[in-house]
CSV table of C-alpha atoms in Angstrom, one decimal:
chain,number,residue,atom,x,y,z
A,1,MET,CA,-22.4,9.0,-14.8
A,2,ALA,CA,-22.5,9.2,-11.0
A,3,ALA,CA,-25.0,8.6,-8.2
A,4,GLU,CA,-25.3,10.6,-5.1
A,5,ILE,CA,-25.7,8.5,-2.0
A,6,HIS,CA,-27.9,9.1,1.1
A,7,SER,CA,-26.8,11.3,4.0
A,8,ARG,CA,-24.4,9.9,6.6
A,9,PRO,CA,-25.5,7.8,9.6
A,10,GLN,CA,-24.0,8.2,13.0
A,11,THR,CA,-22.0,4.9,13.1
A,12,ALA,CA,-18.2,4.8,13.1
A,13,ARG,CA,-17.6,3.5,9.6
A,14,PRO,CA,-16.8,4.9,6.2
A,15,VAL,CA,-19.8,6.5,4.6
A,16,LEU,CA,-20.3,6.1,0.9
A,17,LEU,CA,-21.0,9.6,-0.5
A,18,ASN,CA,-20.9,9.1,-4.3
A,19,LYS,CA,-20.3,6.5,-6.9
A,20,ILE,CA,-18.8,7.4,-10.3
A,21,GLU,CA,-19.5,5.1,-13.2
A,22,GLY,CA,-18.8,5.2,-16.9
A,23,HIS,CA,-15.5,3.5,-17.4
A,24,SER,CA,-15.4,0.6,-19.8
A,25,ASP,CA,-12.4,-1.2,-18.2
A,26,THR,CA,-10.5,-1.4,-14.9
A,27,VAL,CA,-9.8,2.0,-13.2
A,28,ASN,CA,-6.2,1.8,-12.1
A,29,SER,CA,-5.8,5.0,-10.2
A,30,ALA,CA,-8.0,7.8,-8.8
A,31,VAL,CA,-7.0,10.9,-6.9
A,32,LEU,CA,-9.0,13.6,-5.1
A,33,ILE,CA,-8.3,17.1,-6.2
A,34,PRO,CA,-7.3,19.2,-3.2
A,35,LYS,CA,-9.6,22.1,-2.3
A,36,GLU,CA,-11.9,21.0,-5.2
A,37,ASP,CA,-14.9,18.7,-5.4
A,38,GLY,CA,-13.2,16.8,-8.1
A,39,VAL,CA,-11.6,13.4,-8.9
A,40,ILE,CA,-9.0,12.5,-11.6
A,41,THR,CA,-9.1,8.9,-12.9
A,42,VAL,CA,-7.0,6.8,-15.3
A,43,SER,CA,-8.1,3.5,-16.8
A,44,GLU,CA,-7.3,0.5,-18.9
A,45,ASP,CA,-9.8,1.9,-21.4
A,46,ARG,CA,-7.1,4.5,-22.3
A,47,THR,CA,-8.9,7.5,-20.8
A,48,ILE,CA,-7.9,10.2,-18.5
A,49,ARG,CA,-10.9,11.9,-16.9
A,50,VAL,CA,-11.4,14.8,-14.6
A,51,TRP,CA,-14.7,14.6,-12.8
A,52,LEU,CA,-16.2,17.7,-11.1
A,53,LYS,CA,-19.1,17.7,-8.7
A,54,ARG,CA,-22.1,19.6,-10.1
A,55,ASP,CA,-24.9,21.4,-8.3
A,56,SER,CA,-27.0,18.3,-8.6
A,57,GLY,CA,-24.5,16.5,-6.3
A,58,GLN,CA,-23.4,14.2,-9.2
A,59,TYR,CA,-19.9,14.0,-10.7
A,60,TRP,CA,-19.6,14.6,-14.5
A,61,PRO,CA,-16.4,14.6,-16.6
A,62,SER,CA,-15.1,18.1,-17.4
A,63,ILE,CA,-12.1,16.5,-19.2
A,64,PHE,CA,-12.2,13.3,-21.2
A,65,HIS,CA,-8.9,12.6,-22.9
A,66,THR,CA,-7.9,9.4,-24.7
A,67,VAL,CA,-4.3,8.3,-25.1
A,68,SER,CA,-2.7,5.6,-27.3
A,69,SER,CA,-2.2,2.9,-24.7
A,70,PRO,CA,-4.0,1.7,-21.5
A,71,CYS,CA,-3.2,4.0,-18.5
A,72,SER,CA,-1.6,2.0,-15.6
A,73,CYS,CA,-0.9,4.7,-13.0
A,74,MET,CA,-0.6,8.5,-12.4
A,75,SER,CA,1.2,11.1,-10.3
A,76,TYR,CA,-0.7,14.4,-9.9
A,77,HIS,CA,1.0,17.6,-8.5
A,78,HIS,CA,-1.8,20.0,-7.5
A,79,ASP,CA,0.2,23.2,-7.0
A,80,SER,CA,1.6,23.1,-10.5
A,81,ARG,CA,-1.4,21.2,-11.9
A,82,ARG,CA,1.0,18.8,-13.7
A,83,ILE,CA,-0.1,15.3,-14.2
A,84,PHE,CA,2.0,12.3,-15.3
A,85,ILE,CA,0.3,9.2,-16.8
A,86,GLY,CA,2.1,5.9,-16.9
A,87,GLN,CA,1.0,3.6,-19.8
A,88,ASP,CA,1.0,0.0,-20.7
A,89,ASN,CA,3.5,0.6,-23.5
A,90,GLY,CA,6.1,1.9,-21.1
A,91,ALA,CA,5.8,5.6,-21.9
A,92,ILE,CA,5.0,8.4,-19.4
A,93,VAL,CA,2.9,11.3,-20.7
A,94,GLU,CA,2.9,14.7,-19.0
A,95,PHE,CA,0.0,17.1,-19.2
A,96,LEU,CA,-0.8,20.5,-17.8
A,97,ILE,CA,-4.4,21.0,-16.5
A,98,SER,CA,-6.0,24.4,-16.7
A,99,GLU,CA,-7.0,26.4,-13.6
A,100,ASP,CA,-10.7,25.7,-14.2
A,101,PHE,CA,-10.1,22.0,-14.8
A,102,ASN,CA,-11.7,22.1,-18.2
A,103,LYS,CA,-8.7,21.6,-20.4
A,104,MET,CA,-5.6,19.5,-20.5
A,105,SER,CA,-2.5,20.3,-22.6
A,106,HIS,CA,0.2,17.8,-23.6
A,107,VAL,CA,3.7,18.8,-22.4
A,108,LYS,CA,6.1,15.8,-22.9
A,109,THR,CA,6.3,12.1,-23.5
A,110,TYR,CA,9.0,10.3,-21.7
A,111,PRO,CA,10.4,6.9,-23.0
A,112,ALA,CA,10.7,5.6,-19.4
A,113,HIS,CA,10.3,1.8,-19.8
A,114,GLN,CA,10.1,-1.0,-22.4
A,115,ASN,CA,7.1,-2.5,-20.7
A,116,ARG,CA,4.1,-1.4,-18.5
A,117,VAL,CA,4.7,1.4,-16.0
A,118,SER,CA,3.7,0.1,-12.6
A,119,ASP,CA,4.2,3.2,-10.4
A,120,MET,CA,5.7,6.7,-10.5
A,121,VAL,CA,6.4,9.8,-8.4
A,122,PHE,CA,7.0,13.3,-9.6
A,123,SER,CA,9.4,15.4,-7.6
A,124,LEU,CA,9.1,19.1,-8.0
A,125,GLU,CA,12.2,19.7,-5.9
A,126,SER,CA,14.5,17.8,-8.1
A,127,GLN,CA,12.4,18.1,-11.3
A,128,TRP,CA,12.5,14.4,-11.7
A,129,VAL,CA,9.9,11.8,-12.6
A,130,VAL,CA,10.9,8.4,-11.0
A,131,SER,CA,9.1,5.3,-12.2
A,132,THR,CA,9.1,1.5,-12.0
A,133,GLY,CA,8.0,-0.9,-14.7
A,134,HIS,CA,7.4,-4.5,-15.7
A,135,ASP,CA,10.7,-4.3,-17.6
A,136,LYS,CA,12.2,-5.0,-14.1
A,137,SER,CA,13.7,-1.5,-13.8
A,138,VAL,CA,13.4,1.8,-12.0
A,139,SER,CA,14.2,4.9,-14.0
A,140,TRP,CA,14.5,8.6,-13.2
A,141,MET,CA,14.1,11.2,-15.9
A,142,CYS,CA,14.6,15.0,-16.0
A,143,THR,CA,11.3,16.8,-16.5
A,144,GLN,CA,13.0,19.9,-17.9
A,145,SER,CA,15.0,18.2,-20.7
A,146,GLY,CA,13.0,15.0,-21.0
A,147,SER,CA,16.2,13.0,-20.9
A,148,MET,CA,16.9,9.8,-19.0
A,149,LEU,CA,19.2,10.3,-16.0
A,150,GLY,CA,19.6,6.8,-14.7
A,151,ARG,CA,18.2,3.3,-14.6
A,152,HIS,CA,18.6,0.3,-12.3
A,153,TYR,CA,17.5,-3.3,-13.1
A,154,PHE,CA,16.1,-5.9,-10.7
A,155,THR,CA,15.6,-9.6,-11.0
A,156,ALA,CA,11.8,-9.3,-10.8
A,157,TRP,CA,9.1,-6.9,-11.9
A,158,ALA,CA,9.4,-3.6,-10.1
A,159,SER,CA,5.8,-3.2,-8.8
A,160,CYS,CA,5.6,-0.1,-6.6
A,161,LEU,CA,7.6,3.0,-5.5
A,162,GLN,CA,8.0,5.6,-2.9
A,163,TYR,CA,10.4,8.5,-3.0
A,164,ASP,CA,11.9,10.8,-0.3
A,165,HIS,CA,12.3,14.2,-1.9
A,166,GLU,CA,14.7,15.5,0.7
A,167,THR,CA,17.3,12.7,0.6
A,168,GLN,CA,16.6,11.5,-2.9
A,169,HIS,CA,16.1,8.0,-1.6
A,170,ALA,CA,13.8,5.7,-3.5
A,171,PHE,CA,12.1,2.6,-2.1
A,172,ILE,CA,11.2,0.0,-4.7
A,173,GLY,CA,9.0,-3.1,-4.1
A,174,ASP,CA,9.1,-6.0,-6.5
A,175,PHE,CA,7.3,-9.2,-7.3
A,176,SER,CA,9.9,-11.3,-5.4
A,177,GLY,CA,8.8,-9.8,-2.1
A,178,THR,CA,11.9,-7.6,-1.7
A,179,ILE,CA,12.1,-3.9,-1.1
A,180,THR,CA,15.3,-2.1,-2.3
A,181,LEU,CA,16.4,1.3,-1.0
A,182,LEU,CA,18.4,3.3,-3.6
A,183,LYS,CA,20.1,6.6,-3.4
A,184,LEU,CA,19.5,8.4,-6.7
A,185,GLU,CA,21.8,10.9,-8.2
A,186,THR,CA,22.2,12.4,-11.7
A,187,GLN,CA,23.7,9.7,-13.9
A,188,THR,CA,24.4,7.4,-11.0
A,189,TYR,CA,22.9,5.6,-8.0
A,190,SER,CA,24.0,3.5,-5.0
A,191,THR,CA,22.2,0.6,-3.3
A,192,ILE,CA,21.7,1.3,0.4
A,193,THR,CA,20.0,-1.8,1.6
A,194,THR,CA,17.3,-4.4,0.9
A,195,LEU,CA,14.4,-5.3,3.1
A,196,LYS,CA,13.0,-8.8,3.2
A,197,GLY,CA,10.0,-9.9,5.3
A,198,HIS,CA,7.0,-10.5,3.0
A,199,GLU,CA,6.2,-14.0,1.7
A,200,GLY,CA,4.6,-12.6,-1.4
A,201,SER,CA,5.0,-9.9,-4.1
A,202,ILE,CA,5.0,-6.3,-2.8
A,203,ALA,CA,1.8,-4.5,-4.1
A,204,THR,CA,2.0,-1.1,-2.4
A,205,LEU,CA,4.3,1.1,-0.4
A,206,TRP,CA,3.9,4.3,1.7
A,207,TRP,CA,6.6,6.5,3.1
A,208,ASP,CA,6.2,8.9,6.0
A,209,PRO,CA,9.1,11.4,5.8
A,210,VAL,CA,8.3,12.9,9.2
A,211,GLN,CA,8.7,9.8,11.4
A,212,ARG,CA,10.7,8.1,8.6
A,213,LEU,CA,8.5,5.0,8.6
A,214,LEU,CA,8.0,2.8,5.5
A,215,PHE,CA,4.8,0.7,5.2
A,216,SER,CA,4.5,-2.1,2.7
A,217,GLY,CA,1.5,-4.3,1.7
A,218,ALA,CA,1.8,-7.5,-0.2
A,219,SER,CA,0.0,-10.5,-1.7
A,220,ASP,CA,0.6,-12.5,1.5
A,221,HIS,CA,-2.3,-10.4,3.0
A,222,SER,CA,0.0,-8.6,5.4
A,223,VAL,CA,1.3,-5.1,6.1
A,224,ILE,CA,4.8,-4.5,7.5
A,225,MET,CA,6.0,-1.2,9.1
A,226,TRP,CA,9.7,-0.7,8.7
A,227,ASP,CA,11.3,1.8,11.2
A,228,ILE,CA,13.8,3.3,8.8
A,229,GLY,CA,14.5,6.3,11.1
A,230,GLY,CA,15.2,4.2,14.1
A,231,ARG,CA,18.2,2.5,12.4
A,232,LYS,CA,17.7,-0.6,14.5
A,233,GLY,CA,15.9,-2.9,12.0
A,234,ARG,CA,12.7,-2.8,13.9
A,235,THR,CA,9.7,-4.1,12.0
A,236,LEU,CA,6.0,-4.5,13.0
A,237,LEU,CA,3.8,-7.1,11.3
A,238,LEU,CA,0.1,-6.3,10.8
A,239,GLN,CA,-2.2,-9.1,9.8
A,240,GLY,CA,-6.0,-8.6,9.4
A,241,HIS,CA,-6.7,-8.7,5.7
A,242,HIS,CA,-7.9,-11.8,3.9
A,243,GLU,CA,-6.7,-10.9,0.5
A,244,ARG,CA,-3.8,-9.0,-1.3
A,245,VAL,CA,-3.1,-5.6,0.3
A,246,GLN,CA,-3.2,-3.2,-2.6
A,247,SER,CA,-3.1,0.4,-1.2
A,248,LEU,CA,-1.8,2.1,1.9
A,249,ARG,CA,-2.0,5.6,3.5
A,250,TYR,CA,-0.4,6.7,6.8
A,251,LEU,CA,-2.0,9.6,8.5
A,252,GLN,CA,0.8,11.3,10.5
A,253,LEU,CA,-1.4,13.6,12.5
A,254,THR,CA,-3.6,10.9,14.0
A,255,ARG,CA,-1.0,8.1,13.8
A,256,GLN,CA,-3.3,5.8,11.9
A,257,LEU,CA,-2.6,3.5,8.9
A,258,VAL,CA,-5.4,2.9,6.4
A,259,SER,CA,-5.0,-0.2,4.2
A,260,CYS,CA,-7.2,-1.6,1.5
A,261,SER,CA,-7.3,-5.1,-0.1
A,262,ALA,CA,-8.4,-6.8,-3.3
A,263,ASP,CA,-11.6,-8.2,-1.6
A,264,GLY,CA,-12.8,-4.7,-0.7
A,265,GLY,CA,-11.5,-4.9,2.9
A,266,MET,CA,-10.6,-1.6,4.6
A,267,ALA,CA,-8.5,-1.6,7.8
A,268,VAL,CA,-7.7,1.4,10.0
A,269,TRP,CA,-4.7,0.5,12.3
A,270,ASN,CA,-4.0,2.4,15.5
A,271,MET,CA,-0.2,3.0,15.3
A,272,ASP,CA,-0.2,5.4,18.3
A,273,THR,CA,0.1,2.6,20.8
A,274,PRO,CA,2.9,0.4,22.0
A,275,ARG,CA,3.4,-2.7,19.7
A,276,GLU,CA,5.7,-5.7,19.9
A,277,GLU,CA,7.7,-7.2,17.1
A,278,ALA,CA,6.5,-10.7,16.0
A,279,PRO,CA,9.3,-13.2,16.7
A,280,GLN,CA,11.4,-14.9,14.0
A,281,TRP,CA,10.3,-18.5,13.5
A,282,LEU,CA,12.8,-21.0,14.9
A,283,ASP,CA,14.1,-24.0,13.1
A,284,SER,CA,14.1,-27.4,14.8
A,285,ASP,CA,14.0,-31.1,13.9
A,286,SER,CA,11.7,-31.9,16.8
A,287,CYS,CA,9.0,-30.1,18.8
A,288,GLN,CA,10.6,-27.5,21.1
A,289,LYS,CA,8.0,-28.3,23.8
A,290,CYS,CA,7.6,-32.1,23.9
A,291,GLU,CA,10.7,-33.0,21.9
A,292,GLN,CA,8.7,-35.4,19.6
A,293,PRO,CA,10.3,-35.6,16.1
A,294,PHE,CA,8.9,-33.9,13.0
A,295,PHE,CA,8.2,-36.1,10.0
A,296,TRP,CA,11.5,-35.3,8.2
A,297,ASN,CA,13.6,-36.4,11.3
A,298,ILE,CA,14.1,-39.9,10.1
A,299,LYS,CA,16.9,-40.8,12.7
A,300,GLN,CA,14.8,-39.8,15.8
A,301,MET,CA,11.7,-41.5,14.4
A,302,TRP,CA,13.8,-44.7,13.9
A,303,ASP,CA,15.5,-44.5,17.3
A,304,THR,CA,12.2,-43.8,19.2
A,305,LYS,CA,10.0,-46.0,17.0
A,306,THR,CA,7.5,-43.1,16.7
A,307,MET,CA,5.7,-41.5,13.8
A,308,GLY,CA,6.9,-38.0,12.8
A,309,LEU,CA,4.7,-35.0,13.5
A,310,ARG,CA,3.8,-32.0,11.4
A,311,GLN,CA,5.6,-28.8,12.3
A,312,HIS,CA,3.8,-25.6,13.4
A,313,HIS,CA,5.0,-22.3,14.9
A,314,CYS,CA,3.8,-20.3,17.8
A,315,ARG,CA,3.1,-16.8,16.7
A,316,LYS,CA,4.0,-15.4,20.1
A,317,CYS,CA,7.3,-17.0,20.9
A,318,GLY,CA,8.3,-18.3,17.5
A,319,LYS,CA,9.1,-21.8,18.7
A,320,ALA,CA,8.6,-24.8,16.4
A,321,VAL,CA,5.9,-27.0,18.0
A,322,CYS,CA,3.7,-29.9,17.1
A,323,GLY,CA,-0.1,-29.7,16.8
A,324,LYS,CA,-0.7,-31.2,20.3
A,325,CYS,CA,1.5,-28.5,22.0
A,326,SER,CA,-0.1,-25.7,20.0
A,327,SER,CA,-3.8,-26.6,20.0
A,328,LYS,CA,-5.0,-23.1,20.9
A,329,HIS,CA,-5.7,-20.1,18.6
A,330,THR,CA,-6.1,-16.5,19.8
A,331,SER,CA,-5.9,-12.9,18.5
A,332,PHE,CA,-2.9,-10.9,19.8
A,333,PRO,CA,-3.2,-7.4,18.4
A,334,ILE,CA,-0.1,-6.0,20.2
A,335,MET,CA,1.9,-8.2,17.7
A,336,GLY,CA,-0.4,-7.3,14.8
A,337,PHE,CA,-2.5,-10.4,14.9
A,338,GLU,CA,-6.1,-9.1,14.7
A,339,PHE,CA,-7.6,-12.5,14.0
A,340,PRO,CA,-6.9,-15.8,15.8
A,341,VAL,CA,-3.6,-17.4,15.1
A,342,ARG,CA,-1.8,-20.5,16.4
A,343,VAL,CA,0.0,-20.2,19.7
A,344,CYS,CA,1.6,-22.8,21.9
A,345,ASP,CA,-0.3,-23.8,25.0
A,346,ALA,CA,2.2,-22.1,27.3
A,347,CYS,CA,1.9,-18.8,25.5
A,348,PHE,CA,-1.9,-19.0,25.4
A,349,ASP,CA,-1.9,-19.1,29.2
A,350,THR,CA,0.0,-15.9,29.4
A,351,ILE,CA,-2.3,-13.9,27.2
A,352,LYS,CA,-4.9,-12.0,29.2
A,353,GLU,CA,-8.4,-11.0,28.0
A,354,GLU,CA,-7.3,-7.3,27.8
A,355,ASP,CA,-4.4,-8.4,25.5
A,356,ARG,CA,-7.1,-9.4,22.9
A,357,THR,CA,-8.5,-5.9,22.7
A,358,PRO,CA,-8.5,-4.9,18.9
A,359,LEU,CA,-6.1,-2.2,17.8
A,360,ALA,CA,-7.6,-1.9,14.3
A,361,THR,CA,-11.1,-1.6,12.8
A,362,PHE,CA,-12.2,-3.3,9.7
A,363,HIS,CA,-14.8,-2.2,7.1
A,364,GLU,CA,-16.2,-3.3,3.8
A,365,GLY,CA,-15.8,-1.4,0.6
A,366,LYS,CA,-17.9,-3.8,-1.4
A,367,HIS,CA,-15.7,-3.8,-4.5
A,368,ASN,CA,-12.2,-4.7,-5.5
A,369,ILE,CA,-9.9,-1.9,-4.3
A,370,ALA,CA,-6.9,-1.6,-6.6
A,371,HIS,CA,-6.0,1.9,-5.6
A,372,MET,CA,-7.0,4.4,-2.9
A,373,ASP,CA,-6.4,8.1,-2.2
A,374,MET,CA,-7.2,10.3,0.8
A,375,ASP,CA,-7.6,13.9,1.5
A,376,PRO,CA,-7.2,14.1,5.3
A,377,SER,CA,-8.0,17.8,5.5
A,378,ARG,CA,-11.6,17.0,4.4
A,379,GLY,CA,-11.8,13.4,5.8
A,380,MET,CA,-12.4,12.0,2.3
A,381,MET,CA,-11.3,8.9,0.6
A,382,VAL,CA,-11.6,7.6,-3.0
A,383,THR,CA,-11.3,4.0,-4.1
A,384,CYS,CA,-11.3,2.3,-7.5
A,385,GLY,CA,-10.8,-1.1,-9.0
A,386,SER,CA,-11.5,-3.8,-11.5
A,387,ASP,CA,-15.3,-3.4,-11.2
A,388,ARG,CA,-14.9,0.0,-13.1
A,389,ILE,CA,-16.6,1.9,-10.3
A,390,VAL,CA,-15.0,4.8,-8.4
A,391,LYS,CA,-16.4,5.3,-4.8
A,392,ILE,CA,-16.0,8.5,-2.7
A,393,TRP,CA,-16.2,8.0,1.0
A,394,ASP,CA,-16.5,10.2,4.1
A,395,VAL,CA,-14.0,8.7,6.7
A,396,THR,CA,-14.1,11.3,9.4
A,397,GLN,CA,-15.9,9.0,11.8
A,398,VAL,CA,-13.3,6.3,11.3
A,399,VAL,CA,-10.0,8.2,11.3
A,400,GLY,CA,-10.9,10.8,13.9
A,401,CYS,CA,-12.4,14.3,14.1
A,402,SER,CA,-8.9,15.9,14.3
A,403,LEU,CA,-8.7,15.7,10.5
A,404,ALA,CA,-10.8,18.8,10.4
A,405,THR,CA,-7.8,20.9,11.7
A,406,GLY,CA,-6.5,21.4,8.2
A,407,PHE,CA,-3.8,18.8,7.9
A,408,SER,CA,-3.3,17.8,4.3
A,409,SER,CA,-1.6,14.9,2.7
A,410,ARG,CA,1.8,15.4,1.0
């Protein structure tokens, strides 16, 4: 079922500790059990499995439960041992796991959606389960009565969700690339704002309630940090992945952001450093450096008897420029560009060598990462994906030794 991997080397990278195999289809979610050597997984093969580490060092299933429809996501609350499973048929099933993690009892089934459940959060404080689905809606249901409290529809699939328990604010990302902030109440809701910045569908969100920062990852390969608490609309763009960003975790203690993508890429971003906002791209009918017309500027091309040029944008100043005036490429980590991007010649001359010092490290997970979970108190991470393999990692050398102080994820 699972293979134990060799002992850790002394290089600063994630160290693979174990691999768990045995699923017959995509593993959509995996979570580490706090204070236990255990992992909970849910899969397209309709199984919910609890894996415990044995004396041999291998993980074996102590619970193997099959439900009626493929499992799309889960929310696990360790203190109460309640687990909520989202399914492809739109239902959410609640179970109670025994103290010894050897038995799971059915509690309720919630008719949350008319189509696949894409994400969910259980709030013990409000006794709600909030979920998003491919029926283009977010719903919130009472876990005491099992009744529907409210629902809101979007124009696109609702793909991911984060929830602030204190203020009852929900952040919902959708396939149009928009993030909607809702204030949820019993039987009603209000739309606070919408956030637009991604050029692709939102795949994952992470909310830090302490600094009031929202992080989003999308199919445009980028991560955006939204400073909600600052109330100034400040956003930071982080570009370093080469595929769809599918999972995020922000470590508040060390001020680091961990992101994983569909090609197995893992990035650890240093957020405890001054960063600059990337500029908005400017519109122009001609190069804002040499004033030569772009190819759609028919009038200027006719007047000057010249051929139109292709438009580019400098990532540092945002000006619309032609290829001749932006022939240089460079990394500029302070703006989130960890790999070379196009800049105009004038901006290239202002960038010093020390400005190119990386503010992120990149690692290879060697499998499609559809979902990731971390236990910062132990410096452990679990990843899973479409290859049906679950991997358990030691990340203490990557995210800092301070994790051993006892900080734990929410």
